[in-house]
PDB file of C-alpha atoms in Angstrom:
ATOM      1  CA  UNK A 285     -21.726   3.392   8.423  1.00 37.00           C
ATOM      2  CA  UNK A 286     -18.147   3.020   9.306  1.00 45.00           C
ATOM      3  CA  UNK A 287     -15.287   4.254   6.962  1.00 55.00           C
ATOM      4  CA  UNK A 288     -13.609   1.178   4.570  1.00 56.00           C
ATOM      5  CA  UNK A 289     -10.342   2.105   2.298  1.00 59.00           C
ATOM      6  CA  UNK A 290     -12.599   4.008  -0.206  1.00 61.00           C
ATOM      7  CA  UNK A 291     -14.391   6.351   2.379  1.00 61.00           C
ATOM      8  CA  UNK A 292     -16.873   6.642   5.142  1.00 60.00           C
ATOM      9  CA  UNK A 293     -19.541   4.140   2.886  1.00 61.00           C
ATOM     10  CA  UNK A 294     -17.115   1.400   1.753  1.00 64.00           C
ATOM     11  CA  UNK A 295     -16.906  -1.990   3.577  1.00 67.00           C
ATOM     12  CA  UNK A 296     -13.900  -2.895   5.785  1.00 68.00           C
ATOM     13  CA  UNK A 297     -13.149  -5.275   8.356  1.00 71.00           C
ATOM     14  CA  UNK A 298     -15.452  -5.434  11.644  1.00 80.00           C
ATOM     15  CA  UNK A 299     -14.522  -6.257  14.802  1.00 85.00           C
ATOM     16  CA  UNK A 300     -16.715  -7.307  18.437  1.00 87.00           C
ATOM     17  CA  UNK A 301     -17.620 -11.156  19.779  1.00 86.00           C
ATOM     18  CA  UNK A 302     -15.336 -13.709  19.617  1.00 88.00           C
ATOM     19  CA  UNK A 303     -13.554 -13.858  17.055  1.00 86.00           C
ATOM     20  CA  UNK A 304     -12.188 -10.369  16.674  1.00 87.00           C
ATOM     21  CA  UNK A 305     -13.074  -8.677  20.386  1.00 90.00           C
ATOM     22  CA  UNK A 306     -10.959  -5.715  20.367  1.00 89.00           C
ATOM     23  CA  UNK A 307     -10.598  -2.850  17.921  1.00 88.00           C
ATOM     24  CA  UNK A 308      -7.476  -4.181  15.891  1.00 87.00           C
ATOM     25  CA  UNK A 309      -5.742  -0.550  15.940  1.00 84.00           C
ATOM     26  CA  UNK A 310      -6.352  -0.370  19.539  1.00 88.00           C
ATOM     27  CA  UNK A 311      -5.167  -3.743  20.069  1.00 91.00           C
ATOM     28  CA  UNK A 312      -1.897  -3.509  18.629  1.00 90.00           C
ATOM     29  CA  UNK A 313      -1.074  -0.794  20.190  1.00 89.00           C
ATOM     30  CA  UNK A 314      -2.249  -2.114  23.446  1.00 92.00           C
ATOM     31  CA  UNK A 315      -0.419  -5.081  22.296  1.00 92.00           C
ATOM     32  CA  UNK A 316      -3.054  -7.250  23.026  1.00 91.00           C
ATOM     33  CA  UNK A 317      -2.344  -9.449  19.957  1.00 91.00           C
ATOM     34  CA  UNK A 318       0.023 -12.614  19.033  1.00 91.00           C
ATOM     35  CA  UNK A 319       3.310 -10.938  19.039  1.00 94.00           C
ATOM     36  CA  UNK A 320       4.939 -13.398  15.978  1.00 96.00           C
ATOM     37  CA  UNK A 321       7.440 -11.646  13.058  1.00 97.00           C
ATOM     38  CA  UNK A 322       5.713 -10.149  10.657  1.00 97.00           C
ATOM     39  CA  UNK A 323       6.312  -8.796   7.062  1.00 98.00           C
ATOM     40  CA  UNK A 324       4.236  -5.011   6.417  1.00 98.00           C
ATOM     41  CA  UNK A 325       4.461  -3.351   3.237  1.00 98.00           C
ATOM     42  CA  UNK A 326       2.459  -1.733   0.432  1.00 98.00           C
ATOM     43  CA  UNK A 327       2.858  -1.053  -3.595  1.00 98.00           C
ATOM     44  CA  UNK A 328       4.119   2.235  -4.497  1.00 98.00           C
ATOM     45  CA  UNK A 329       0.941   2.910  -6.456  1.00 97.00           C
ATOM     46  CA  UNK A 330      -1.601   1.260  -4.533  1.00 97.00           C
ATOM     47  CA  UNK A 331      -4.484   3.678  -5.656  1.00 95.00           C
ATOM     48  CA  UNK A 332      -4.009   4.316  -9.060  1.00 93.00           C
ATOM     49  CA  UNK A 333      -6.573   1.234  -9.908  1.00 90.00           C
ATOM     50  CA  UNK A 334      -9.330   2.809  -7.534  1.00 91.00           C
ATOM     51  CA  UNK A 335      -8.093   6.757  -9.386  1.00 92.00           C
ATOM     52  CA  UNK A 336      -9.907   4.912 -12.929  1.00 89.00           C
ATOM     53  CA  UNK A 337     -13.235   5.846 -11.111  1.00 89.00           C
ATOM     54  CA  UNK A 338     -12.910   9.650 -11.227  1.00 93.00           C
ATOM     55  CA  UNK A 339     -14.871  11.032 -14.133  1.00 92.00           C
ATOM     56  CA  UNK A 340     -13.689  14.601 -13.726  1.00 95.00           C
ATOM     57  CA  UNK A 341     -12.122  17.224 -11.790  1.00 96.00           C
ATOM     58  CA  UNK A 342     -15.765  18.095 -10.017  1.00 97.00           C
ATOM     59  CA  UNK A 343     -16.380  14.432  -8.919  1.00 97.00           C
ATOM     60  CA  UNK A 344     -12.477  14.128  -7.738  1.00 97.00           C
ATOM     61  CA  UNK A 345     -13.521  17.266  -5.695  1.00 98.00           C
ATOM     62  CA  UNK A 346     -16.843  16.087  -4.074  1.00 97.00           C
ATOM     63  CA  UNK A 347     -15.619  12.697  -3.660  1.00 95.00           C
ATOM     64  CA  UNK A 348     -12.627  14.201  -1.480  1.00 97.00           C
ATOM     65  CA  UNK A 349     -14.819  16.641   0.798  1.00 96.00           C
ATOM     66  CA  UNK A 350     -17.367  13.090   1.086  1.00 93.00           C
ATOM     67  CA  UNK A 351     -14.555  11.461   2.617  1.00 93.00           C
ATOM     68  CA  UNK A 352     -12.246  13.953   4.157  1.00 95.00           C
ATOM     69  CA  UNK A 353     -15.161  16.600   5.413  1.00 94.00           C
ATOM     70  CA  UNK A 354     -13.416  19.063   8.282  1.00 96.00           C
ATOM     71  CA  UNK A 355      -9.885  18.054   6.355  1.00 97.00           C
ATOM     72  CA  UNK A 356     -11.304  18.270   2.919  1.00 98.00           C
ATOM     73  CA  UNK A 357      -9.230  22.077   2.212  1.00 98.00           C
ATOM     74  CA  UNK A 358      -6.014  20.844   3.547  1.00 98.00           C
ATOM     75  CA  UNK A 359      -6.339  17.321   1.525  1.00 98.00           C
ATOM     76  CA  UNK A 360      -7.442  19.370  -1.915  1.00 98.00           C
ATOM     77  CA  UNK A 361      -4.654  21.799  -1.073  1.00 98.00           C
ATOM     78  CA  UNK A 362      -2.056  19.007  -1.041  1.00 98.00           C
ATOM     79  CA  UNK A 363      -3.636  16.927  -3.797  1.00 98.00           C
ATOM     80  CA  UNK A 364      -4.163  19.544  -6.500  1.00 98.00           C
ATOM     81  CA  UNK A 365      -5.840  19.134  -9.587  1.00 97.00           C
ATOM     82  CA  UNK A 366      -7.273  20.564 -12.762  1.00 96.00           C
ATOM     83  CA  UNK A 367      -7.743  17.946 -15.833  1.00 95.00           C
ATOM     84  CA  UNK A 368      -9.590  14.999 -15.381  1.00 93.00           C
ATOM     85  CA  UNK A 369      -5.811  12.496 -15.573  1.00 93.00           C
ATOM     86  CA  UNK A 370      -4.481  15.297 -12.739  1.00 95.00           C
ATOM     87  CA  UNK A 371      -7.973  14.391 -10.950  1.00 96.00           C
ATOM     88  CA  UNK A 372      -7.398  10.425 -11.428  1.00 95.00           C
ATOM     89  CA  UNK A 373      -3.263  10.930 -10.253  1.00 96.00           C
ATOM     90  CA  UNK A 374      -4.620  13.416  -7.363  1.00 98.00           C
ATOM     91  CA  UNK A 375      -7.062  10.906  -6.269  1.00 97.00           C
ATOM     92  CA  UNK A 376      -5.107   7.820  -6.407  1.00 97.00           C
ATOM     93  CA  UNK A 377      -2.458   8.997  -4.537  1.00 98.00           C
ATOM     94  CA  UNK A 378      -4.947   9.969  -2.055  1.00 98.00           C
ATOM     95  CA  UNK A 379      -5.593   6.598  -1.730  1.00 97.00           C
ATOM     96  CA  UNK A 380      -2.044   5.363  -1.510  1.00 98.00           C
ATOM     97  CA  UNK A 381      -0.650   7.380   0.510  1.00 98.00           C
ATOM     98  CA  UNK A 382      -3.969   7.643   3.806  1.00 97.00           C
ATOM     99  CA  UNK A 383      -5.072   4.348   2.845  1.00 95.00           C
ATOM    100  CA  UNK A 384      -2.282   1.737   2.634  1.00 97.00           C
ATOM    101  CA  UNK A 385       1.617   3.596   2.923  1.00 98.00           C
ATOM    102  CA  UNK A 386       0.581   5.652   6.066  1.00 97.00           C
ATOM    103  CA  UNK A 387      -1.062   2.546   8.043  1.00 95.00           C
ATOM    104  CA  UNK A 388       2.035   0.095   6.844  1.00 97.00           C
ATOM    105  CA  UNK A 389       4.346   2.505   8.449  1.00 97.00           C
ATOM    106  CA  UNK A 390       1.760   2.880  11.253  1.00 96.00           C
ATOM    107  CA  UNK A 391       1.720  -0.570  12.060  1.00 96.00           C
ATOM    108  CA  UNK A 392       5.501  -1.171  11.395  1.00 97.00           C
ATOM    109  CA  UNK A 393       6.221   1.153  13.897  1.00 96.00           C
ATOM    110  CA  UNK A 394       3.524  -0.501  16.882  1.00 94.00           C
ATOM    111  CA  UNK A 395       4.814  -3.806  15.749  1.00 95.00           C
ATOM    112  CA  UNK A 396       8.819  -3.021  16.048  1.00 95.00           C
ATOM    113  CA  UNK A 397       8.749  -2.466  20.081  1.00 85.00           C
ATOM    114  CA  UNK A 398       7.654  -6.131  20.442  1.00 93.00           C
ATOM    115  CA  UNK A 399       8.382  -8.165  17.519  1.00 94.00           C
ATOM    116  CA  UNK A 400      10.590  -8.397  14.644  1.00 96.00           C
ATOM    117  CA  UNK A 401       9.082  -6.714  11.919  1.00 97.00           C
ATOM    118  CA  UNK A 402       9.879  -6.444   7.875  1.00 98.00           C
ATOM    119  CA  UNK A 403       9.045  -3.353   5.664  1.00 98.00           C
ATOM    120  CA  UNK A 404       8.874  -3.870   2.019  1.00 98.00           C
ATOM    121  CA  UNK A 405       7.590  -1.360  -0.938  1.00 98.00           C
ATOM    122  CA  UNK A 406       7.165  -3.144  -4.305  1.00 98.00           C
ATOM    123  CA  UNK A 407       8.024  -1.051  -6.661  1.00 98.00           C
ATOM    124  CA  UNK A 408       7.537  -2.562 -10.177  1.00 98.00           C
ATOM    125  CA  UNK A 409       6.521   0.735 -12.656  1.00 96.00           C
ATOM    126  CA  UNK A 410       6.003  -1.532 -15.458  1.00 95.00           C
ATOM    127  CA  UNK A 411       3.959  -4.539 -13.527  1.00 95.00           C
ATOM    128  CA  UNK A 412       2.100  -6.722 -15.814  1.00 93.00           C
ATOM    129  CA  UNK A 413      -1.742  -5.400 -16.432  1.00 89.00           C
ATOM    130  CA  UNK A 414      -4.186  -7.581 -18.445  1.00 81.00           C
ATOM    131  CA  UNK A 415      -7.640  -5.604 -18.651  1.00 74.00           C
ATOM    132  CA  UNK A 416      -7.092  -3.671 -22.057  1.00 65.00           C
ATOM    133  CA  UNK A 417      -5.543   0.351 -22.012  1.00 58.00           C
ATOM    134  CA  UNK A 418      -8.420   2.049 -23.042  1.00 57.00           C
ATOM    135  CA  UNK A 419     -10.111   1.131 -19.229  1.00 57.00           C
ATOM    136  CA  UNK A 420      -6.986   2.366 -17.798  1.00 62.00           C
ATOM    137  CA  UNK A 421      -6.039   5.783 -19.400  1.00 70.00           C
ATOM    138  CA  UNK A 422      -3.438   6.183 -17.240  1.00 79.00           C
ATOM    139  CA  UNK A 423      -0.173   4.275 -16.679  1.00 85.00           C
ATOM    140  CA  UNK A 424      -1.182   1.937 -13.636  1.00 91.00           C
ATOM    141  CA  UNK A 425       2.758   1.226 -12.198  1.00 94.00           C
ATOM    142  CA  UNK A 426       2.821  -0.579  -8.748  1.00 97.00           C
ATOM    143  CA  UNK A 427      -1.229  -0.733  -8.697  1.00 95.00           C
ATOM    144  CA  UNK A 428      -3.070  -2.840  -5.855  1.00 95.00           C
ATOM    145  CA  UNK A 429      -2.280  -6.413  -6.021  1.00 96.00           C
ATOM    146  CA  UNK A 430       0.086  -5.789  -8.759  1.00 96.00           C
ATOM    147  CA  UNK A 431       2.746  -7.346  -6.718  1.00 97.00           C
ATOM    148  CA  UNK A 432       0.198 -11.065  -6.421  1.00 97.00           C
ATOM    149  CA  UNK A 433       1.593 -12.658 -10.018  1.00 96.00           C
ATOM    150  CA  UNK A 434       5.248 -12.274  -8.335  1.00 97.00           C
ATOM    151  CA  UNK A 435       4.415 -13.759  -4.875  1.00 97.00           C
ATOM    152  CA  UNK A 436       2.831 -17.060  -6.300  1.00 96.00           C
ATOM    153  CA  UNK A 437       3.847 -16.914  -9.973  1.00 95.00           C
ATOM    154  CA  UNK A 438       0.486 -17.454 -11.107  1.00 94.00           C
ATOM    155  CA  UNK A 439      -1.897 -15.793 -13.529  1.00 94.00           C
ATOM    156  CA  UNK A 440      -5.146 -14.186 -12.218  1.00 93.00           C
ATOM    157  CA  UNK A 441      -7.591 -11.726 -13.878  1.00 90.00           C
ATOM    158  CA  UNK A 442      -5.220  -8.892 -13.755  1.00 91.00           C
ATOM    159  CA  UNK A 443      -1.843 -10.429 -14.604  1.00 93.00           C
ATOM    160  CA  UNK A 444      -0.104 -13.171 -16.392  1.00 93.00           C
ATOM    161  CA  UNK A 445       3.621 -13.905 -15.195  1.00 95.00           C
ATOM    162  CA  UNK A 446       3.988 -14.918 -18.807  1.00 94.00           C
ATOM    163  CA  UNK A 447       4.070 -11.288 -19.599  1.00 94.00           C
ATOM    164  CA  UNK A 448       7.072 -10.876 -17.575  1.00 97.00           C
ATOM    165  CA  UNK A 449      10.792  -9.351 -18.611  1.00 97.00           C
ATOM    166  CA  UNK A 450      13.472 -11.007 -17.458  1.00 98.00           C
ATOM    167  CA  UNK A 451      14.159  -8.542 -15.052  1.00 98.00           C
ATOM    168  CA  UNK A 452      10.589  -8.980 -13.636  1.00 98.00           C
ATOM    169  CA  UNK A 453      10.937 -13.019 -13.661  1.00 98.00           C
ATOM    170  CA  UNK A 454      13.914 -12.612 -11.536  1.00 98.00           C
ATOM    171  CA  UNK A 455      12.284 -10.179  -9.340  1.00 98.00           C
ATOM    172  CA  UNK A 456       9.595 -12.493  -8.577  1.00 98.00           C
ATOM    173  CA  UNK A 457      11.909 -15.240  -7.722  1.00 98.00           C
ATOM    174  CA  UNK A 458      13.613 -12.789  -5.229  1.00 98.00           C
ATOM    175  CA  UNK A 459      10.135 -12.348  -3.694  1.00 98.00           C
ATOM    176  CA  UNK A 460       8.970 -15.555  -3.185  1.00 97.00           C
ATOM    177  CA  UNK A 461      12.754 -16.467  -1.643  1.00 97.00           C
ATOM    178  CA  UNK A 462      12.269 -13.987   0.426  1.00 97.00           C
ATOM    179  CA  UNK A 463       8.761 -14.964   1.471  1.00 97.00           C
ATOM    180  CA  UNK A 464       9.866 -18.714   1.394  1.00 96.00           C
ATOM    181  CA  UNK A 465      12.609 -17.625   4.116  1.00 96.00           C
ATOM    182  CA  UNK A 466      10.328 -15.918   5.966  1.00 97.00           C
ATOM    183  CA  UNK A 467       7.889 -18.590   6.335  1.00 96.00           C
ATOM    184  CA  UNK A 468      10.652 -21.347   7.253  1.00 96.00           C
ATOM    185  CA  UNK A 469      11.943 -18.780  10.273  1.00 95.00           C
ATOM    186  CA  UNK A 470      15.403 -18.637   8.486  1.00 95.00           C
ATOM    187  CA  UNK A 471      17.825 -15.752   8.754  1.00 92.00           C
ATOM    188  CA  UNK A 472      16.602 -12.731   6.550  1.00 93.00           C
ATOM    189  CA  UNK A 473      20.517 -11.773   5.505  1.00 87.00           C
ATOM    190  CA  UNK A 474      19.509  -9.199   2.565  1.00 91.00           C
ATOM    191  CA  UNK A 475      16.060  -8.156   4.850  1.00 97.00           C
ATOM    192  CA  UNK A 476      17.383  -5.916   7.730  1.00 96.00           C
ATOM    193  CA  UNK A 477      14.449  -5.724  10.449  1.00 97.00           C
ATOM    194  CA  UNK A 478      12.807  -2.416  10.666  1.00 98.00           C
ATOM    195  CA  UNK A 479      13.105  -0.810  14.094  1.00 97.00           C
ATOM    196  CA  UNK A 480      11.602   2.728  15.428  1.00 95.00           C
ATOM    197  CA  UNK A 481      15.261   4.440  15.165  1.00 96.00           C
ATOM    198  CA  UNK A 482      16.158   2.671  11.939  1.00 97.00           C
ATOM    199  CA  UNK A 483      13.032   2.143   9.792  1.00 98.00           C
ATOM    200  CA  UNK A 484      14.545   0.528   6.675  1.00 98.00           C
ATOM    201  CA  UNK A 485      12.196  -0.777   3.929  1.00 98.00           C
ATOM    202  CA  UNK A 486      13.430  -3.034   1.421  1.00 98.00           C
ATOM    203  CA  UNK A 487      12.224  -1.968  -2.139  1.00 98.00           C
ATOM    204  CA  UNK A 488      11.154  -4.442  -4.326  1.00 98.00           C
ATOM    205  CA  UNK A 489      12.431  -3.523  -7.953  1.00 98.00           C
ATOM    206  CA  UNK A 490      12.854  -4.927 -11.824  1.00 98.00           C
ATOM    207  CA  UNK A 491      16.542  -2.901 -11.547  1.00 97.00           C
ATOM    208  CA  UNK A 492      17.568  -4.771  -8.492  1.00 97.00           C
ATOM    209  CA  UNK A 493      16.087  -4.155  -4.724  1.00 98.00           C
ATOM    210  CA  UNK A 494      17.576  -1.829  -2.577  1.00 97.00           C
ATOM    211  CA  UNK A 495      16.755  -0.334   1.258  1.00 97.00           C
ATOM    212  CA  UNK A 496      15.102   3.319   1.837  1.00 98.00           C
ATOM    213  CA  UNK A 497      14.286   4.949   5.554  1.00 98.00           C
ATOM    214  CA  UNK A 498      12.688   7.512   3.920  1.00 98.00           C
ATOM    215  CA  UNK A 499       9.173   6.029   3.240  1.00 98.00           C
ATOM    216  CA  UNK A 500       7.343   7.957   5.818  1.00 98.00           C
ATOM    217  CA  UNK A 501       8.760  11.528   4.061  1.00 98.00           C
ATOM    218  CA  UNK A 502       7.663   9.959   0.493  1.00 98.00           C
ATOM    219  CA  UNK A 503       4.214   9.310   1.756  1.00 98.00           C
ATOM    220  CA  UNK A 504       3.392  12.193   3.696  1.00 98.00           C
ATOM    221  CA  UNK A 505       2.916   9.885   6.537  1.00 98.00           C
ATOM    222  CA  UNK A 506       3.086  13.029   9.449  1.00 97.00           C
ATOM    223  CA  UNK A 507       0.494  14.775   7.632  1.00 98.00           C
ATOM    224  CA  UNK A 508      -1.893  11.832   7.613  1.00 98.00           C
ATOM    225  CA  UNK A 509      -0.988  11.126  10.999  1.00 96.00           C
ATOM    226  CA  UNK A 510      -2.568  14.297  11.966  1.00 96.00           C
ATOM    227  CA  UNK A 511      -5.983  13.503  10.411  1.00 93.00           C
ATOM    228  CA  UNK A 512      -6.166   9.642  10.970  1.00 91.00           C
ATOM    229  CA  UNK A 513      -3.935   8.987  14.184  1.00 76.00           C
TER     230      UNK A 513
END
């Protein structure tokens, strides 16, 4: 069975036919795909929600050499762990960082030789989270899809904008200008493109937003680069 975002057993996306001929990483870096601006980023805690699984530091352990195998040492050697909340952290940023920062800079970086491209990180430690603490041990931060309640200021089963500071309400309205901007093909002033030789990310934060170039360090990008290309 191919390998989805939550190892070699988990469902992704499938390509072949008409629809989807080509292998998409192959593809864009063949750049055999519709070369339009695009906007790649990722939450800064993007596995944490997926870390809740992990039941102790054995099954953190097995579930690492499952989906690593050959590159199992080298990931548990990097990712260290003891207690069962240092198995949880360990795993989720496992996730984070091989799952969804390394391919958004992988992907920025194909993308910024043909097309203007934006990076973004959201980076909201305190995002809204409905399902109640005693599920979630562990503060949550940026989790997956944290960032959806900002982009279209809705509620959904995880989050309720109505739970927002004032700091996060104005955050979200930055994001959805930003996304509004995007979408109407008008100048992105406070959104500098990200480019091989200057690969600035614009951080989305409660405290005000600000640009990094060092996402690739944060995320350990070169050493998943090794193991997943």
């Amino acid at each position: 069975m191919r390998r989805g975002i939550l190892g070699p057993e988990s469902w992704g996306p499938v390509w072949g036919g008409s629809v989807i001929p080509h292998e998409p990483a192959r593809a864009f870096a063949d750049g055999r795909y519709q070369q339009v601006p695009a906007i790649v980023g990722t939450n800064s805690d993007e596995g944490r929600l997926f870390g809740l699984a992990i039941r102790s530091r054995a099954d953190f352990a097995a579930r690492v050499r499952a989906d690593w195998g050959s590159d199992a040492d080298a990931v548990l050697a990097r990712y260290p762990a003891e207690t069962r909340l240092e198995a949880q952290l360990a795993f989720a940023a496992i996730l984070t960082d091989a799952r969804f920062a390394h391919p958004a800079d992988r992907m920025r970086r194909l993308l910024a030789g043909r097309s203007p491209v934006y990076g973004y990180r959201f980076d909201d430690a305190g995002a809204p989270f409905t399902i109640p603490h005693p599920w979630a041990p562990m503060p949550l931060r940026a989790y997956h899809a944290g960032e959806l309640a900002y982009v279209f200021g809705t509620r959904w089963v995880l989050a309720n904008p109505a739970r927002f500071t004032p700091a996060q309400a104005a955050l979200a309205r930055r994001i959805r200008d930003a996304w509004g901007a995007f979408a109407r093909g008008e100048a992105m002033e406070d959104w500098p493109q990200f480019t091989r030789t200057s690969p600035i990310v614009r951080v989305f934060a409660p405290e005000g937003d600000r640009a990094e170039t060092d996402f690739a360090e944060r995320y350990g990008c070169d050493f998943w680069e090794a193991r997943l290309g």
